[in-house]
PDB file of C-alpha atoms in Angstrom:
ATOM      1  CA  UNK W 218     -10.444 108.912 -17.673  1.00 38.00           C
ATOM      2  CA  UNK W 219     -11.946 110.008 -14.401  1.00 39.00           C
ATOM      3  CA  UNK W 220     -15.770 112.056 -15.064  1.00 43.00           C
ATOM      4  CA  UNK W 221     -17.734 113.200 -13.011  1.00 44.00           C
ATOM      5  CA  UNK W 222     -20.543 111.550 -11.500  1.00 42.00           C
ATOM      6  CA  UNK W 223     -23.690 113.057 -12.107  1.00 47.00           C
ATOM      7  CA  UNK W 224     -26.279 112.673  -9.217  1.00 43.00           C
ATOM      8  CA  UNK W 225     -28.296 115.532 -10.422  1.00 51.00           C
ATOM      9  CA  UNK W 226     -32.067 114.681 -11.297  1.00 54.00           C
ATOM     10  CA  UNK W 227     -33.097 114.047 -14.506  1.00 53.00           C
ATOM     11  CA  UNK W 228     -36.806 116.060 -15.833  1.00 55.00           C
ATOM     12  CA  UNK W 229     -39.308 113.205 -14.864  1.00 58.00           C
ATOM     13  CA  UNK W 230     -37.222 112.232 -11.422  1.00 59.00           C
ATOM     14  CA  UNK W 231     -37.185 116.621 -10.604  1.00 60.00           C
ATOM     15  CA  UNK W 232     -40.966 117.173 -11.360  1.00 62.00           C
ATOM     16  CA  UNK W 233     -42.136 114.167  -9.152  1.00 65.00           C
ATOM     17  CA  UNK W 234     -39.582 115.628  -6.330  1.00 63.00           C
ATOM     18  CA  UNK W 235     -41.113 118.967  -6.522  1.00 62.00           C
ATOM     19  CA  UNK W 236     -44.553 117.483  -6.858  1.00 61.00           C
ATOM     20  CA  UNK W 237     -44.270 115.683  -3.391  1.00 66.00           C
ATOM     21  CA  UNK W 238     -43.616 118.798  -1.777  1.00 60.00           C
ATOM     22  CA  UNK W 239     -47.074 120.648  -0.830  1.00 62.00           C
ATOM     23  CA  UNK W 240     -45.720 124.116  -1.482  1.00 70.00           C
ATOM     24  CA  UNK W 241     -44.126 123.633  -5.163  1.00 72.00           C
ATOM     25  CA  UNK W 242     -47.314 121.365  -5.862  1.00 79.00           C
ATOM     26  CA  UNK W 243     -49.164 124.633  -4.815  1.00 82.00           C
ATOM     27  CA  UNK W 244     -46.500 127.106  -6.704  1.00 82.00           C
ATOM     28  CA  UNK W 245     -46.434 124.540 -10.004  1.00 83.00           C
ATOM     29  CA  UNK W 246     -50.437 124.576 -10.037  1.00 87.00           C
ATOM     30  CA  UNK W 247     -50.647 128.395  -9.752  1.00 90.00           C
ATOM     31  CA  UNK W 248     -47.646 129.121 -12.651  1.00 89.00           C
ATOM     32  CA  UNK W 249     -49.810 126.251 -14.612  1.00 90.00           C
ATOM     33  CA  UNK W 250     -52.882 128.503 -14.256  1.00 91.00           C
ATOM     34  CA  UNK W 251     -50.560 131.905 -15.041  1.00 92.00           C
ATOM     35  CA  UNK W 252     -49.198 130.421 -17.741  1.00 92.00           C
ATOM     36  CA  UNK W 253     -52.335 129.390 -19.642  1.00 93.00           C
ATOM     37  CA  UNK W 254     -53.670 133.124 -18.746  1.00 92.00           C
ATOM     38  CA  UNK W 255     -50.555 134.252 -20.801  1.00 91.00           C
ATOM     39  CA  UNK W 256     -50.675 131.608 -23.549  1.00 92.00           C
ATOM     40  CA  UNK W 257     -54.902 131.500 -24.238  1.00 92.00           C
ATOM     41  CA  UNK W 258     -56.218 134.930 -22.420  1.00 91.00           C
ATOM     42  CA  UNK W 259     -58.915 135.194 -24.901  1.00 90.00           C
ATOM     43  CA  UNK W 260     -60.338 131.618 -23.987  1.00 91.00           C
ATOM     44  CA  UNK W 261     -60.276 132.743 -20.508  1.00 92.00           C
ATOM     45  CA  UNK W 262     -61.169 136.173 -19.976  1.00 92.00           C
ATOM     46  CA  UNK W 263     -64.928 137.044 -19.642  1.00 92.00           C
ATOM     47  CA  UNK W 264     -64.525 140.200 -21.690  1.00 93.00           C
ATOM     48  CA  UNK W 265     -63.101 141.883 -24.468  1.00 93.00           C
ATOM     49  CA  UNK W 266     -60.195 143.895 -22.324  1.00 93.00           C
ATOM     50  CA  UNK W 267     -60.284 146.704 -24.595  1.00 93.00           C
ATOM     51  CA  UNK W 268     -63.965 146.756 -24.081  1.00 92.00           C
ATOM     52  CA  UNK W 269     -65.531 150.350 -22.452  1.00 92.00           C
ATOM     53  CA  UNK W 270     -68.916 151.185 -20.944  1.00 90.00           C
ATOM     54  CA  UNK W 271     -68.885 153.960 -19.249  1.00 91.00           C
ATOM     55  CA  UNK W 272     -72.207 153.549 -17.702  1.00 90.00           C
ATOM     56  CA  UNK W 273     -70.449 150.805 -15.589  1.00 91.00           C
ATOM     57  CA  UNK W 274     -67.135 152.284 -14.841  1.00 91.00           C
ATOM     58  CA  UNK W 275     -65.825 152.313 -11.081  1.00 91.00           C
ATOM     59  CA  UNK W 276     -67.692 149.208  -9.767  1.00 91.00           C
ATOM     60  CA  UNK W 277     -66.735 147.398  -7.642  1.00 90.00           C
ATOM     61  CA  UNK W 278     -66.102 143.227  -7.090  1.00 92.00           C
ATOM     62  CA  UNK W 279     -69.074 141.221  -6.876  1.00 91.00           C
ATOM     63  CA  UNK W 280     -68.814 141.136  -2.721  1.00 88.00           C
ATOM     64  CA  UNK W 281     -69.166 144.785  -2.906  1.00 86.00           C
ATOM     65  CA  UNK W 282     -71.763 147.185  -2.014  1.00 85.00           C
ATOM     66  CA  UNK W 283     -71.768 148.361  -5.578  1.00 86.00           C
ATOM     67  CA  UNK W 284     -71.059 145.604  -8.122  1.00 87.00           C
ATOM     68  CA  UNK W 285     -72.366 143.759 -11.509  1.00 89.00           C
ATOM     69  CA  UNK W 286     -72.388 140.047 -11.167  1.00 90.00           C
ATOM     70  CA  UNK W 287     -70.801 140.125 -14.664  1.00 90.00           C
ATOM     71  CA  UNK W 288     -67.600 141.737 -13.699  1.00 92.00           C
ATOM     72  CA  UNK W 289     -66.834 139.487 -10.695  1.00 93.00           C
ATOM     73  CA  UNK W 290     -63.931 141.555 -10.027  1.00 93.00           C
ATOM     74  CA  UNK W 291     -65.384 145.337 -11.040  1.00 92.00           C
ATOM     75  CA  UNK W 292     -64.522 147.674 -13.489  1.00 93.00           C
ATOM     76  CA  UNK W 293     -62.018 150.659 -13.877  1.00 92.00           C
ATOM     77  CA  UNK W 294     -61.977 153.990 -14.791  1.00 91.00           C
ATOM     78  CA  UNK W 295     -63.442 153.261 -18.445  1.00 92.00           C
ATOM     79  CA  UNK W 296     -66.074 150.745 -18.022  1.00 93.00           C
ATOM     80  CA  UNK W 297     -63.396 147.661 -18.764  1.00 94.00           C
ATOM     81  CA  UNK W 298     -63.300 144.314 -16.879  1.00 94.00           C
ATOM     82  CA  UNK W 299     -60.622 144.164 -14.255  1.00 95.00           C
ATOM     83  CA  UNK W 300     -60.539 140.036 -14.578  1.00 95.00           C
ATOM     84  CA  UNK W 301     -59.989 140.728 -18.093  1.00 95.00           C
ATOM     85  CA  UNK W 302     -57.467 142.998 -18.300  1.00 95.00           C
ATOM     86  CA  UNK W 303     -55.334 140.905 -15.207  1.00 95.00           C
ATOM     87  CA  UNK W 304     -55.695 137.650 -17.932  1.00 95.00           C
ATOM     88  CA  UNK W 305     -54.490 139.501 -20.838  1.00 95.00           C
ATOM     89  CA  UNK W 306     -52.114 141.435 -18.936  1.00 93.00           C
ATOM     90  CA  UNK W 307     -50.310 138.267 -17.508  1.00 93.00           C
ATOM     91  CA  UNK W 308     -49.313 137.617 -21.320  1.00 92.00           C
ATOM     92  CA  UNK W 309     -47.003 140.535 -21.088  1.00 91.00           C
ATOM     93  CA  UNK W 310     -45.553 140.167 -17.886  1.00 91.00           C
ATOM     94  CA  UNK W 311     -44.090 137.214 -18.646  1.00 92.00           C
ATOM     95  CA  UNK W 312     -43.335 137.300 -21.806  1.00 92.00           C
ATOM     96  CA  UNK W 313     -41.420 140.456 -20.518  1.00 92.00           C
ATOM     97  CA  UNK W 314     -39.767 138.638 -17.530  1.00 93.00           C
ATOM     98  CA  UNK W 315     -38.904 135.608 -19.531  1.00 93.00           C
ATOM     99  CA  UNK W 316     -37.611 137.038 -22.161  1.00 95.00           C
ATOM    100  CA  UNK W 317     -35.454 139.775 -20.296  1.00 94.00           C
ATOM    101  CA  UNK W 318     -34.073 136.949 -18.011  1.00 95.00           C
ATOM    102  CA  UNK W 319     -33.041 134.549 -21.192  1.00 95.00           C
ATOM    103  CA  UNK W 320     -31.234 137.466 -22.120  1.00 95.00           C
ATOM    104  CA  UNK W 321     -29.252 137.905 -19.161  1.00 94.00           C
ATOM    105  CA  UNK W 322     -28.828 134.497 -18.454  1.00 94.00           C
ATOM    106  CA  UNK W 323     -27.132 133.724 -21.666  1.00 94.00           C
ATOM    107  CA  UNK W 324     -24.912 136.945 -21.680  1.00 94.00           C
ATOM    108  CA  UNK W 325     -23.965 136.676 -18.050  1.00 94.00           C
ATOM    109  CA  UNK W 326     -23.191 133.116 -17.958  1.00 94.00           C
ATOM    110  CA  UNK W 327     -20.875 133.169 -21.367  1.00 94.00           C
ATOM    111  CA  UNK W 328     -19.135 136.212 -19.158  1.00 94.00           C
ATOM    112  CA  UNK W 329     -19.214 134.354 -16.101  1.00 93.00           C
ATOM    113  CA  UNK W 330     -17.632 130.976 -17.720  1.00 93.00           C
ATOM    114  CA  UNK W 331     -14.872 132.464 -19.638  1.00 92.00           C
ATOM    115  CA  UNK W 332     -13.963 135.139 -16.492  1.00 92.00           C
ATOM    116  CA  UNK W 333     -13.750 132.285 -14.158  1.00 91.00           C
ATOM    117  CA  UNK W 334     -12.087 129.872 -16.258  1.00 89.00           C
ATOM    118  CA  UNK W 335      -9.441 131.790 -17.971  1.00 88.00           C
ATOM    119  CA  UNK W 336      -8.890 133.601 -14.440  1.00 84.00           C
ATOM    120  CA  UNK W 337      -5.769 136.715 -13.926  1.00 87.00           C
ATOM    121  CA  UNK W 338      -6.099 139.964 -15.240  1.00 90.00           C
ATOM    122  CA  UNK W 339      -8.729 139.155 -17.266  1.00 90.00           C
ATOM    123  CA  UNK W 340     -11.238 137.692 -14.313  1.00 90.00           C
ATOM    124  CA  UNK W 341      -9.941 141.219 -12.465  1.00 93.00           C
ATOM    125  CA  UNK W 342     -10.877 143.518 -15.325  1.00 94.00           C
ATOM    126  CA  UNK W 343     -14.435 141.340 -16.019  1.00 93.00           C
ATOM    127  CA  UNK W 344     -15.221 141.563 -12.103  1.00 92.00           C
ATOM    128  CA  UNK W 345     -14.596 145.154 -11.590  1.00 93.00           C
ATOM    129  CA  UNK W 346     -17.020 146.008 -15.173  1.00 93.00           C
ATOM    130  CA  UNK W 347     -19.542 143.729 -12.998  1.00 92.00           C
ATOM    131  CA  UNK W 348     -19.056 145.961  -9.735  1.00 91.00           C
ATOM    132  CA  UNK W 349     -19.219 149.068 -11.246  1.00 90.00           C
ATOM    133  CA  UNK W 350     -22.924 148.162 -12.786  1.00 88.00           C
ATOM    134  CA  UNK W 351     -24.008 146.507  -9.604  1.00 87.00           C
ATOM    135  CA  UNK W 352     -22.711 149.830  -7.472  1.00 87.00           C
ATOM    136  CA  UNK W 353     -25.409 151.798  -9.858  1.00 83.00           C
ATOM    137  CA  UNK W 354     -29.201 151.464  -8.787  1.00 84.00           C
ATOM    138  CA  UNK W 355     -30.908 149.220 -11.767  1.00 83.00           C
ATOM    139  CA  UNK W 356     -33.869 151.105 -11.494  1.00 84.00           C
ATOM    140  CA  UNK W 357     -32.337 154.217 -11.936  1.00 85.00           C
ATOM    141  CA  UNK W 358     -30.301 152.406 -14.648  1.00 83.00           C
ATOM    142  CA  UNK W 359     -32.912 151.299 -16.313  1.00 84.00           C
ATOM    143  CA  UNK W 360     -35.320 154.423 -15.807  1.00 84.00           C
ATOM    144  CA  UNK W 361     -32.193 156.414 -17.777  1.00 85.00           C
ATOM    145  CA  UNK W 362     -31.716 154.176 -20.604  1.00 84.00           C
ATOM    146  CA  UNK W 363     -35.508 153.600 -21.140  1.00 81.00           C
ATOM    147  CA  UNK W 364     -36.314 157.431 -21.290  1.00 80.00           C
ATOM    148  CA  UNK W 365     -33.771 157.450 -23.926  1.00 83.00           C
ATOM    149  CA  UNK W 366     -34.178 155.065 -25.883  1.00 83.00           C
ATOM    150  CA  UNK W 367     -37.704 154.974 -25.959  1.00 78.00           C
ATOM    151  CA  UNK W 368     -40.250 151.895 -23.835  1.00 77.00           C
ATOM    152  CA  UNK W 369     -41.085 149.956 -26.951  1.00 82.00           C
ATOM    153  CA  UNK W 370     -41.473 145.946 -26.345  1.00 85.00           C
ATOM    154  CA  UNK W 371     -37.820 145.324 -27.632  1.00 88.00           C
ATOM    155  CA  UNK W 372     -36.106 148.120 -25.817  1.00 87.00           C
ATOM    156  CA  UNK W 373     -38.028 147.222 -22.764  1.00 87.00           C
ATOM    157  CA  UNK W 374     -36.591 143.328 -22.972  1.00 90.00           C
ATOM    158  CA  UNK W 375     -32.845 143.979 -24.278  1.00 90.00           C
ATOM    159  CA  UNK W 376     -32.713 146.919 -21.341  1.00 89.00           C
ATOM    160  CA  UNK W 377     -34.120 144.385 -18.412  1.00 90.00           C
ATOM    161  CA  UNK W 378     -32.147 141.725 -19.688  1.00 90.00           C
ATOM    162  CA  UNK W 379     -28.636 143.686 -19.674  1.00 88.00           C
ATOM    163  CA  UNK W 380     -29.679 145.145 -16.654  1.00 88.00           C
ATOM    164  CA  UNK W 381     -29.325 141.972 -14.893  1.00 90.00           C
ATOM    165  CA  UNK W 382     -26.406 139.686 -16.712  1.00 92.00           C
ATOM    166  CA  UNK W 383     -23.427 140.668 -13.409  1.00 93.00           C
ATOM    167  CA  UNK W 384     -26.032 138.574 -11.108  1.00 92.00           C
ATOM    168  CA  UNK W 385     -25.380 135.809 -13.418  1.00 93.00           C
ATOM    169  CA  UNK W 386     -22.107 136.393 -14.482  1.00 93.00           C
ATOM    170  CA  UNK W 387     -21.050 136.659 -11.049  1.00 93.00           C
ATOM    171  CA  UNK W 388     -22.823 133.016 -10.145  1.00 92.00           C
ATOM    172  CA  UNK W 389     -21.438 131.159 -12.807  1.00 92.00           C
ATOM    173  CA  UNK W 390     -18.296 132.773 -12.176  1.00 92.00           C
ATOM    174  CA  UNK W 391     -18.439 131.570  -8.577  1.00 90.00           C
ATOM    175  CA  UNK W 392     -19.546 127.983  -9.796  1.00 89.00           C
ATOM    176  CA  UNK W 393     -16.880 127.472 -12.522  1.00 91.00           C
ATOM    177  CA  UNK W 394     -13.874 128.603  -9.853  1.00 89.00           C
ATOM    178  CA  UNK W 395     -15.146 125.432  -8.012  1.00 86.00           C
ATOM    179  CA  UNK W 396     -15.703 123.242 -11.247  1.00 85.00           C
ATOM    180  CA  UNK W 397     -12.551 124.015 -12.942  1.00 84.00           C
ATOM    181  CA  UNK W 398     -10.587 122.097 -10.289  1.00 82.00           C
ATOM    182  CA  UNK W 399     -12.366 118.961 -10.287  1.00 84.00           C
ATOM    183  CA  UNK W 400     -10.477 115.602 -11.928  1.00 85.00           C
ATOM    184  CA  UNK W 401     -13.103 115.689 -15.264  1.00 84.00           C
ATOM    185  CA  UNK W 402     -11.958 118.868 -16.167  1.00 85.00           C
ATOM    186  CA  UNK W 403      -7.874 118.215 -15.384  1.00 83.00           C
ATOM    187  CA  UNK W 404      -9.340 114.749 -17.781  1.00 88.00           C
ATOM    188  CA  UNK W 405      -9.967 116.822 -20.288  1.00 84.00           C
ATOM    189  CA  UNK W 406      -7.202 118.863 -20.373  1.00 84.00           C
ATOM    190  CA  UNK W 407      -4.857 116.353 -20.103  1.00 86.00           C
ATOM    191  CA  UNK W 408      -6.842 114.448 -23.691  1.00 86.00           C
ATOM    192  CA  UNK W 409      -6.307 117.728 -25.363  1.00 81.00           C
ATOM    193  CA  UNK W 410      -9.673 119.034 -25.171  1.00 81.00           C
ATOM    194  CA  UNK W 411     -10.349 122.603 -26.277  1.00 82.00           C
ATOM    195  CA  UNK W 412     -10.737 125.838 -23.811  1.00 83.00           C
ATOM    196  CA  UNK W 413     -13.999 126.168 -25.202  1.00 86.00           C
ATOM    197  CA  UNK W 414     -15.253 122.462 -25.213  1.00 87.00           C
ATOM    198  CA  UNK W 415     -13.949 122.600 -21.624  1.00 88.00           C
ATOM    199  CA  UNK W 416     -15.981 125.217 -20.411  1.00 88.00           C
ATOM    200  CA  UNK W 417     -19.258 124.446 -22.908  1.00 88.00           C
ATOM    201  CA  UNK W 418     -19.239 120.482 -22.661  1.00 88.00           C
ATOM    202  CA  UNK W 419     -17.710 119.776 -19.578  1.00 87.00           C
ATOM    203  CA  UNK W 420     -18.179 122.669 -17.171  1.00 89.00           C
ATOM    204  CA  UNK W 421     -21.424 124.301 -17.938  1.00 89.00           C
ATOM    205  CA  UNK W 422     -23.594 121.399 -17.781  1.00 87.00           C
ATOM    206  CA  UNK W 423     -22.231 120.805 -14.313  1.00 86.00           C
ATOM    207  CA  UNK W 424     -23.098 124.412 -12.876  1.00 88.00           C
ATOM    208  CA  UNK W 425     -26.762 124.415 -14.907  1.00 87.00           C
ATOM    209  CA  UNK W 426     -28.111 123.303 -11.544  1.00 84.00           C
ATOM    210  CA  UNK W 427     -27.036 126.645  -9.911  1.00 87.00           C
ATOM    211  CA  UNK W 428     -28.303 129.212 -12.958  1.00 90.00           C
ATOM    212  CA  UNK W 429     -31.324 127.236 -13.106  1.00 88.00           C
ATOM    213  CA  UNK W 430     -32.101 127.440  -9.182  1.00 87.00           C
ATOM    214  CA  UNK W 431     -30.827 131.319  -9.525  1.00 91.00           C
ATOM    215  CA  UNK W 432     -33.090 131.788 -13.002  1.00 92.00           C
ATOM    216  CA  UNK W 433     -36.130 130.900 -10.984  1.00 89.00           C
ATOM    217  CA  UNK W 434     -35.082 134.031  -8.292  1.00 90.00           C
ATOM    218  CA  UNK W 435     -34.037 136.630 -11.039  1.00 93.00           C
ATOM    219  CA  UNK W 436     -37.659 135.898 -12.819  1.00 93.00           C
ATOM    220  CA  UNK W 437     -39.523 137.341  -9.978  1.00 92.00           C
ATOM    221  CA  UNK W 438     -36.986 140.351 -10.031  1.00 92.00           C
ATOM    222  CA  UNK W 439     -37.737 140.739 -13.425  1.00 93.00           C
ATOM    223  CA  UNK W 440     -41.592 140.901 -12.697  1.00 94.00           C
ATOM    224  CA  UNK W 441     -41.037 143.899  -9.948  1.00 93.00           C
ATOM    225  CA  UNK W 442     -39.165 145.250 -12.096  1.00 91.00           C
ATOM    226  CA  UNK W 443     -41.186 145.046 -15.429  1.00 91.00           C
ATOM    227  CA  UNK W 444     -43.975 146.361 -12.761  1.00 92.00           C
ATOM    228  CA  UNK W 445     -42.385 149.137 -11.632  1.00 91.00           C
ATOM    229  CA  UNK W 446     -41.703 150.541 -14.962  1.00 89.00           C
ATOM    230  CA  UNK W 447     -45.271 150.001 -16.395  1.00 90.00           C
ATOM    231  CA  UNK W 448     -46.780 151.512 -13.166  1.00 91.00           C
ATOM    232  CA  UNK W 449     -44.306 154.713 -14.254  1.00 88.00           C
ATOM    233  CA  UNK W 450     -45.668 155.004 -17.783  1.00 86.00           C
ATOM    234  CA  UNK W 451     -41.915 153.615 -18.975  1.00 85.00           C
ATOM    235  CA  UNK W 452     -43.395 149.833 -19.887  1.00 84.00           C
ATOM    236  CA  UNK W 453     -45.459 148.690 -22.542  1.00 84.00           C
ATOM    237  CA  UNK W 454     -47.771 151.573 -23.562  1.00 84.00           C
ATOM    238  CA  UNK W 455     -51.510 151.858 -23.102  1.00 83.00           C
ATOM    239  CA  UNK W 456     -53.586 150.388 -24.036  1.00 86.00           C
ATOM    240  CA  UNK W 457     -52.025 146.910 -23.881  1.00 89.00           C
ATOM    241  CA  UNK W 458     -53.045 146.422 -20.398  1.00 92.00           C
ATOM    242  CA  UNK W 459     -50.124 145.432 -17.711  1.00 92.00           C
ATOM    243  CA  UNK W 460     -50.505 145.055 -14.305  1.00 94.00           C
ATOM    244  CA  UNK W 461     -48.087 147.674 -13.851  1.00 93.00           C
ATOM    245  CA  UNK W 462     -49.958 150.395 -15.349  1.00 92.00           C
ATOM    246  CA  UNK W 463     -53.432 149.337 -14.109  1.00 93.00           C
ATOM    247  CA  UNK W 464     -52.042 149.591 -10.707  1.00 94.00           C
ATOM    248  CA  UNK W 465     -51.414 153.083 -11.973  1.00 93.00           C
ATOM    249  CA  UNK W 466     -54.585 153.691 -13.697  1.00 90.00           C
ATOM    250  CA  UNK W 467     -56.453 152.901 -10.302  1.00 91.00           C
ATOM    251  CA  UNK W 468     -54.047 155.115  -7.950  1.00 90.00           C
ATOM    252  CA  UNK W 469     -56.119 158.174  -8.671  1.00 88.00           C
ATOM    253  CA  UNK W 470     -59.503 156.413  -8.066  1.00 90.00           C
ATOM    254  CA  UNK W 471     -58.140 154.520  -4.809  1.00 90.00           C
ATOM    255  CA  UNK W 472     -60.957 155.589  -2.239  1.00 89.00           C
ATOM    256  CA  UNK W 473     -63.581 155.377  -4.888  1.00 88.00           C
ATOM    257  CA  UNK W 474     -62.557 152.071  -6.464  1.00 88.00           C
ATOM    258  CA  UNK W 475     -59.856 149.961  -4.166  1.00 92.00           C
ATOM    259  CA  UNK W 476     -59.979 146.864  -6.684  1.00 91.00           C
ATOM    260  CA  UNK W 477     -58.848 148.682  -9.727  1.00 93.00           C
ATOM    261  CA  UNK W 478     -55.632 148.326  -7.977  1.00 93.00           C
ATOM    262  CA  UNK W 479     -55.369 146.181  -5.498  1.00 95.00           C
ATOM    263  CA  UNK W 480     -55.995 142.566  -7.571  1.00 95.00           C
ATOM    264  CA  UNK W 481     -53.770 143.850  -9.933  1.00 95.00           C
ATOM    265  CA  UNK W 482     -50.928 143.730  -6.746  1.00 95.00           C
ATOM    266  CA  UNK W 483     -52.195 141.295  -5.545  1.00 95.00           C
ATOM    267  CA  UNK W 484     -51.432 138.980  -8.829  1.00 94.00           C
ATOM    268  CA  UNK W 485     -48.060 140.740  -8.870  1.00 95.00           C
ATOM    269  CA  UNK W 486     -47.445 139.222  -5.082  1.00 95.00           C
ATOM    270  CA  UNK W 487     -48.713 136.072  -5.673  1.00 94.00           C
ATOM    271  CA  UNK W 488     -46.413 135.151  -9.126  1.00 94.00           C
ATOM    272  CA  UNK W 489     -43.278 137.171  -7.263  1.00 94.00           C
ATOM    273  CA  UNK W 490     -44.475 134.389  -4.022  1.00 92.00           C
ATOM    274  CA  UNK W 491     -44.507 131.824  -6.392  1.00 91.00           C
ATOM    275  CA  UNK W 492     -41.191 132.009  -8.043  1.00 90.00           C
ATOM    276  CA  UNK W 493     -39.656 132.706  -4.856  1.00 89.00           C
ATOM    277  CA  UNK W 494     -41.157 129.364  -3.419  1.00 86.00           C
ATOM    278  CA  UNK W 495     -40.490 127.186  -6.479  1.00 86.00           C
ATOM    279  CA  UNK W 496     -36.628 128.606  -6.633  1.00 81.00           C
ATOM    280  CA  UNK W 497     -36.637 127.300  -2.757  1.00 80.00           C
ATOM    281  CA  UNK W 498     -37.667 124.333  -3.762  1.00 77.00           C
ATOM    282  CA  UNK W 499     -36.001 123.806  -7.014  1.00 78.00           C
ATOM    283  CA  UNK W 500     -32.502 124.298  -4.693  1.00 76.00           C
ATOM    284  CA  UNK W 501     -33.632 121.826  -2.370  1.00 71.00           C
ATOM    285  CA  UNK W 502     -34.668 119.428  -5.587  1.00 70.00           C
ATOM    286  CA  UNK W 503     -31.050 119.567  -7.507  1.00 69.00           C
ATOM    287  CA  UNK W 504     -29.233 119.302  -4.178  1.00 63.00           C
ATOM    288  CA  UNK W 505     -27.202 116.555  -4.469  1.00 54.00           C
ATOM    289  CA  UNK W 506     -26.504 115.422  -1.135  1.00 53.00           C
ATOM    290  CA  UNK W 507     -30.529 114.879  -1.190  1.00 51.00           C
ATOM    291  CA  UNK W 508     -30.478 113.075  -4.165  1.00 48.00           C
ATOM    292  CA  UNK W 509     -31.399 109.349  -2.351  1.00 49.00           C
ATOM    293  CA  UNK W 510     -34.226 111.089  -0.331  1.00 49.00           C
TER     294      UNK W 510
END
């Protein structure tokens, strides 16, 4: 039986690729620190992030004109820490993102396999479904459906996550077109293997590489995205602190206290930068025809 050959990386050989490379050492080190923010924020944050004194609200960071040394990164409207609230609020934002792009990743690549694989009408009706939601604006998709249903934590994750399944229907539909054609799978068939063993054991292993590089893209869509809605009032509530909605509690102070929403951005750019570098290099990484570099 002919199989395929399987060039791909394995874990230990794809982390010490990415670690030679100066910008995913730089995007693995800052997720690291992100990720520890999200997983211990209480270990790391100064204050309490519910904490308010409003004796000390509006101050600015500690190269500032007005400042307290103990809030490096000033206060807002209610006295609380800024750092504080940015550590804790990192917990939700990816929580958020993660969870909402498991969620589409699963649905869109069981979609994506069986469309591609079985192919005819039933590829045509599957594709069309995907073009219709893709034609709609997902922010005005998702605005809708969250004003209805209400911006709990769940409704907020099942609502991102559906939101985005065609983008990853439509790539593992794309990768399975090109899969399905290659000798292991005719192997298979030809054995008496399964439609479904075929497309779960043989196929979807080989197109991982793809929804994995693609994953990596989608999560810093889901951050914007999780942003935008907090920064609406449509996210997790108050007063669970998100970036999101602190950028929104600062927009009315803006002149009188920048940093209330500007290092809240500014961690939203720099996690959005880093996903977007280490999806760059995760392509490069899993690309096969690099796999003797």
């Amino acid at each position: 039986m002919t199989m395929a050959a399987d060039i791909r990386p394995g874990g230990g050989a794809l982390m010490r690729r990415l670690w030679r490379g100066g910008s995913s050492k730089a995007s693995l080190l800052f997720l690291g620190l992100i990720v520890l923010c999200a997983v211990a924020p209480s270990l790391l944050a100064p204050f309490d992030p519910y904490q308010q004194d409003l004796t000390k609200r509006l101050l600015g960071p500690v190269f500032s004109e007005r400042y307290d040394a103990a809030h490096l990164l000033g206060t807002d409207q209610l006295g609380r820490d800024v750092l504080s609230r940015i550590i804790h609020g990192a917990q939700i934002t990816l929580l958020v993102s993660a969870l909402a792009v498991a969620v589409s990743a699963i649905a869109g690549t069981v979609v994506g396999l069986f469309a591609g694989y079985r192919g005819g009408w039933i590829d045509l009706v599957i594709m069309r479904i995907i073009d219709m939601q893709l034609a709609f604006p997902v922010m005005l998709l998702v605005i809708a459906v969250v004003a209805v249903v209400g911006p709990s934590l769940v409704n907020l994750i099942l609502i991102m996550g559906l939101s985005g399944w065609p983008r990853f229907a439509r790539v593992a539909r794309g990768s399975v077109l090109s899969a399905k054609e290659m000798d292991y799978v005719d192997a298979a068939r030809a054995v008496g293997t399964g439609r479904w063993r075929i497309m779960f054991h043989h196929i979807l292993p080989n197109i991982m590489s793809a929804l994995i590089v693609y994953a990596s893209f989608e999560l810093a869509r889901m951050i914007l995205l999780e942003a935008s809605l907090s920064f609406l009032g449509l996210g997790v509530q108050p007063p669970i602190p998100t970036w999101g909605g602190m950028i929104n509690d600062g927009r009315q102070y803006i002149f009188q206290a920048w940093s209330v929403s500007f290092f809240p951005g500014l961690a939203i750019l720099a996690l959005i930068l880093t996903f977007n570098m280490l999806g760059d290099d995760l392509r490069d990484a899993l690309d096969p025809r690099l796999a003797n570099e």
